[in-house]
């Protein structure tokens, strides 16, 4: 069983930065891909970035150049560094894990989800 727990959300001004953490357990890096999704009020959950078992990383166009995903294997934690934040980045951010063999950009491709952490960007 894989569990995911997000942290690091909060309120930040536009142009600022935040780093989200996703602590994982029961996960072997070689078996699971990990991604960040987000869901704004009244909108569908959308893909932000995914890091896969072959080392590939895929960013959604709306965050490319501003967000980055990294992993600390010793801590079993995945991070999402968010820079140059905009008001439209306001959402609940979720960490998810997948057993698929390639990057998945829809929620259907993920087997495990965290509870989410709120990010609010004030303009």
PDB file of C-alpha atoms in Angstrom:
ATOM      1  CA  UNK A   1       0.000   0.000   0.000  1.00  0.00           C
ATOM      2  CA  UNK A   2       1.310   3.414  -0.991  1.00  0.00           C
ATOM      3  CA  UNK A   3       0.498   6.496   1.072  1.00  0.00           C
ATOM      4  CA  UNK A   4       1.152  10.096   0.145  1.00  0.00           C
ATOM      5  CA  UNK A   5       1.010  13.172   2.357  1.00  0.00           C
ATOM      6  CA  UNK A   6       1.398  16.705   1.059  1.00  0.00           C
ATOM      7  CA  UNK A   7       2.581  19.705   3.059  1.00  0.00           C
ATOM      8  CA  UNK A   8       3.955  23.181   2.512  1.00  0.00           C
ATOM      9  CA  UNK A   9       0.924  24.971   1.175  1.00  0.00           C
ATOM     10  CA  UNK A  10      -0.053  28.440   2.316  1.00  0.00           C
ATOM     11  CA  UNK A  11      -0.700  32.028   1.351  1.00  0.00           C
ATOM     12  CA  UNK A  12       1.850  33.844  -0.767  1.00  0.00           C
ATOM     13  CA  UNK A  13       1.900  37.054  -2.755  1.00  0.00           C
ATOM     14  CA  UNK A  14       2.060  37.035  -6.529  1.00  0.00           C
ATOM     15  CA  UNK A  15       5.646  36.699  -7.677  1.00  0.00           C
ATOM     16  CA  UNK A  16       6.608  34.752  -4.578  1.00  0.00           C
ATOM     17  CA  UNK A  17       7.678  31.158  -4.086  1.00  0.00           C
ATOM     18  CA  UNK A  18       6.571  28.069  -2.204  1.00  0.00           C
ATOM     19  CA  UNK A  19       7.912  24.568  -1.919  1.00  0.00           C
ATOM     20  CA  UNK A  20       5.489  21.712  -1.493  1.00  0.00           C
ATOM     21  CA  UNK A  21       6.490  18.346  -0.106  1.00  0.00           C
ATOM     22  CA  UNK A  22       5.001  14.936  -0.709  1.00  0.00           C
ATOM     23  CA  UNK A  23       6.093  12.336   1.794  1.00  0.00           C
ATOM     24  CA  UNK A  24       5.644   8.835   0.426  1.00  0.00           C
ATOM     25  CA  UNK A  25       5.627   5.455   2.092  1.00  0.00           C
ATOM     26  CA  UNK A  26       5.306   1.949   0.737  1.00  0.00           C
ATOM     27  CA  UNK A  27       6.666   3.147  -2.596  1.00  0.00           C
ATOM     28  CA  UNK A  28       9.655   1.876  -4.476  1.00  0.00           C
ATOM     29  CA  UNK A  29      11.076   4.491  -6.798  1.00  0.00           C
ATOM     30  CA  UNK A  30      11.633   1.964  -9.541  1.00  0.00           C
ATOM     31  CA  UNK A  31       7.969   0.962  -9.592  1.00  0.00           C
ATOM     32  CA  UNK A  32       6.000   4.192  -9.422  1.00  0.00           C
ATOM     33  CA  UNK A  33       5.795   7.438 -11.250  1.00  0.00           C
ATOM     34  CA  UNK A  34       4.897  10.489  -9.180  1.00  0.00           C
ATOM     35  CA  UNK A  35       3.075  13.618 -10.215  1.00  0.00           C
ATOM     36  CA  UNK A  36       1.571  16.806  -8.911  1.00  0.00           C
ATOM     37  CA  UNK A  37      -1.954  17.840  -9.858  1.00  0.00           C
ATOM     38  CA  UNK A  38      -3.987  20.840  -8.813  1.00  0.00           C
ATOM     39  CA  UNK A  39      -7.643  21.716  -8.589  1.00  0.00           C
ATOM     40  CA  UNK A  40      -9.010  25.228  -8.439  1.00  0.00           C
ATOM     41  CA  UNK A  41     -12.559  25.938  -7.218  1.00  0.00           C
ATOM     42  CA  UNK A  42     -15.113  24.977  -9.830  1.00  0.00           C
ATOM     43  CA  UNK A  43     -12.513  23.419 -12.125  1.00  0.00           C
ATOM     44  CA  UNK A  44     -11.345  19.937 -12.913  1.00  0.00           C
ATOM     45  CA  UNK A  45      -8.178  18.536 -11.442  1.00  0.00           C
ATOM     46  CA  UNK A  46      -5.316  19.274 -13.807  1.00  0.00           C
ATOM     47  CA  UNK A  47      -1.865  17.838 -14.331  1.00  0.00           C
ATOM     48  CA  UNK A  48       1.050  20.025 -13.253  1.00  0.00           C
ATOM     49  CA  UNK A  49       4.202  17.905 -13.497  1.00  0.00           C
ATOM     50  CA  UNK A  50       5.186  14.243 -13.513  1.00  0.00           C
ATOM     51  CA  UNK A  51       8.454  12.454 -12.766  1.00  0.00           C
ATOM     52  CA  UNK A  52       8.724   8.935 -14.032  1.00  0.00           C
ATOM     53  CA  UNK A  53      10.540   5.718 -13.276  1.00  0.00           C
ATOM     54  CA  UNK A  54      12.896   6.206 -16.224  1.00  0.00           C
ATOM     55  CA  UNK A  55      13.879   9.652 -14.928  1.00  0.00           C
ATOM     56  CA  UNK A  56      11.810  11.578 -17.432  1.00  0.00           C
ATOM     57  CA  UNK A  57      10.025  14.719 -16.297  1.00  0.00           C
ATOM     58  CA  UNK A  58       7.056  16.316 -18.018  1.00  0.00           C
ATOM     59  CA  UNK A  59       5.680  19.763 -17.183  1.00  0.00           C
ATOM     60  CA  UNK A  60       2.361  21.281 -18.122  1.00  0.00           C
ATOM     61  CA  UNK A  61       2.907  24.298 -20.353  1.00  0.00           C
ATOM     62  CA  UNK A  62       1.316  26.668 -17.838  1.00  0.00           C
ATOM     63  CA  UNK A  63       4.017  25.976 -15.247  1.00  0.00           C
ATOM     64  CA  UNK A  64       7.027  25.284 -17.452  1.00  0.00           C
ATOM     65  CA  UNK A  65       9.954  27.468 -16.446  1.00  0.00           C
ATOM     66  CA  UNK A  66       8.384  28.372 -13.099  1.00  0.00           C
ATOM     67  CA  UNK A  67       7.869  25.038 -11.318  1.00  0.00           C
ATOM     68  CA  UNK A  68      10.295  22.197 -10.786  1.00  0.00           C
ATOM     69  CA  UNK A  69       9.979  18.708  -9.327  1.00  0.00           C
ATOM     70  CA  UNK A  70      12.710  16.956  -7.409  1.00  0.00           C
ATOM     71  CA  UNK A  71      13.037  13.910  -5.220  1.00  0.00           C
ATOM     72  CA  UNK A  72      15.020  13.024  -2.120  1.00  0.00           C
ATOM     73  CA  UNK A  73      15.211   9.243  -2.181  1.00  0.00           C
ATOM     74  CA  UNK A  74      16.701   9.076   1.295  1.00  0.00           C
ATOM     75  CA  UNK A  75      13.645  10.831   2.692  1.00  0.00           C
ATOM     76  CA  UNK A  76      11.131   9.236   0.312  1.00  0.00           C
ATOM     77  CA  UNK A  77       9.905  12.723  -0.413  1.00  0.00           C
ATOM     78  CA  UNK A  78       9.023  14.482  -3.638  1.00  0.00           C
ATOM     79  CA  UNK A  79       9.149  18.266  -3.820  1.00  0.00           C
ATOM     80  CA  UNK A  80       7.441  20.846  -5.990  1.00  0.00           C
ATOM     81  CA  UNK A  81       9.290  24.142  -6.097  1.00  0.00           C
ATOM     82  CA  UNK A  82       6.996  26.880  -7.321  1.00  0.00           C
ATOM     83  CA  UNK A  83       8.458  30.231  -8.326  1.00  0.00           C
ATOM     84  CA  UNK A  84       6.989  33.370  -9.880  1.00  0.00           C
ATOM     85  CA  UNK A  85       3.585  32.401  -8.570  1.00  0.00           C
ATOM     86  CA  UNK A  86       0.483  33.895 -10.129  1.00  0.00           C
ATOM     87  CA  UNK A  87      -3.050  34.271  -8.824  1.00  0.00           C
ATOM     88  CA  UNK A  88      -4.165  31.616 -11.299  1.00  0.00           C
ATOM     89  CA  UNK A  89      -1.901  29.118  -9.518  1.00  0.00           C
ATOM     90  CA  UNK A  90      -4.307  29.218  -6.573  1.00  0.00           C
ATOM     91  CA  UNK A  91      -5.597  25.689  -6.046  1.00  0.00           C
ATOM     92  CA  UNK A  92      -5.437  22.614  -3.896  1.00  0.00           C
ATOM     93  CA  UNK A  93      -2.303  20.725  -4.903  1.00  0.00           C
ATOM     94  CA  UNK A  94      -2.269  16.939  -4.861  1.00  0.00           C
ATOM     95  CA  UNK A  95       0.513  14.421  -5.038  1.00  0.00           C
ATOM     96  CA  UNK A  96      -0.238  11.172  -6.889  1.00  0.00           C
ATOM     97  CA  UNK A  97       1.538   7.904  -7.672  1.00  0.00           C
ATOM     98  CA  UNK A  98       1.115   5.691 -10.717  1.00  0.00           C
ATOM     99  CA  UNK A  99       2.134   2.185 -11.733  1.00  0.00           C
ATOM    100  CA  UNK A 100       1.906   2.953 -15.442  1.00  0.00           C
ATOM    101  CA  UNK A 101       5.080   2.628 -17.478  1.00  0.00           C
ATOM    102  CA  UNK A 102       5.011   6.125 -18.935  1.00  0.00           C
ATOM    103  CA  UNK A 103       4.031   9.630 -17.869  1.00  0.00           C
ATOM    104  CA  UNK A 104       0.313   9.987 -17.335  1.00  0.00           C
ATOM    105  CA  UNK A 105      -1.288  13.414 -17.589  1.00  0.00           C
ATOM    106  CA  UNK A 106      -4.825  12.515 -16.566  1.00  0.00           C
ATOM    107  CA  UNK A 107      -6.145  11.510 -13.168  1.00  0.00           C
ATOM    108  CA  UNK A 108      -7.163   8.121 -14.533  1.00  0.00           C
ATOM    109  CA  UNK A 109      -3.524   7.119 -14.720  1.00  0.00           C
ATOM    110  CA  UNK A 110      -2.945   7.334 -10.965  1.00  0.00           C
ATOM    111  CA  UNK A 111      -3.598   4.721  -8.335  1.00  0.00           C
ATOM    112  CA  UNK A 112      -2.783   6.638  -5.170  1.00  0.00           C
ATOM    113  CA  UNK A 113      -3.525  10.171  -4.022  1.00  0.00           C
ATOM    114  CA  UNK A 114      -2.711  12.390  -1.100  1.00  0.00           C
ATOM    115  CA  UNK A 115      -5.249  14.598   0.658  1.00  0.00           C
ATOM    116  CA  UNK A 116      -3.997  17.816  -0.895  1.00  0.00           C
ATOM    117  CA  UNK A 117      -2.567  21.086   0.358  1.00  0.00           C
ATOM    118  CA  UNK A 118      -4.023  24.533  -0.300  1.00  0.00           C
ATOM    119  CA  UNK A 119      -1.978  27.132  -2.148  1.00  0.00           C
ATOM    120  CA  UNK A 120      -3.373  30.642  -2.303  1.00  0.00           C
ATOM    121  CA  UNK A 121      -1.655  33.357  -4.314  1.00  0.00           C
ATOM    122  CA  UNK A 122      -2.787  36.889  -3.618  1.00  0.00           C
ATOM    123  CA  UNK A 123      -2.524  39.497  -6.339  1.00  0.00           C
TER     124      UNK A 123
END
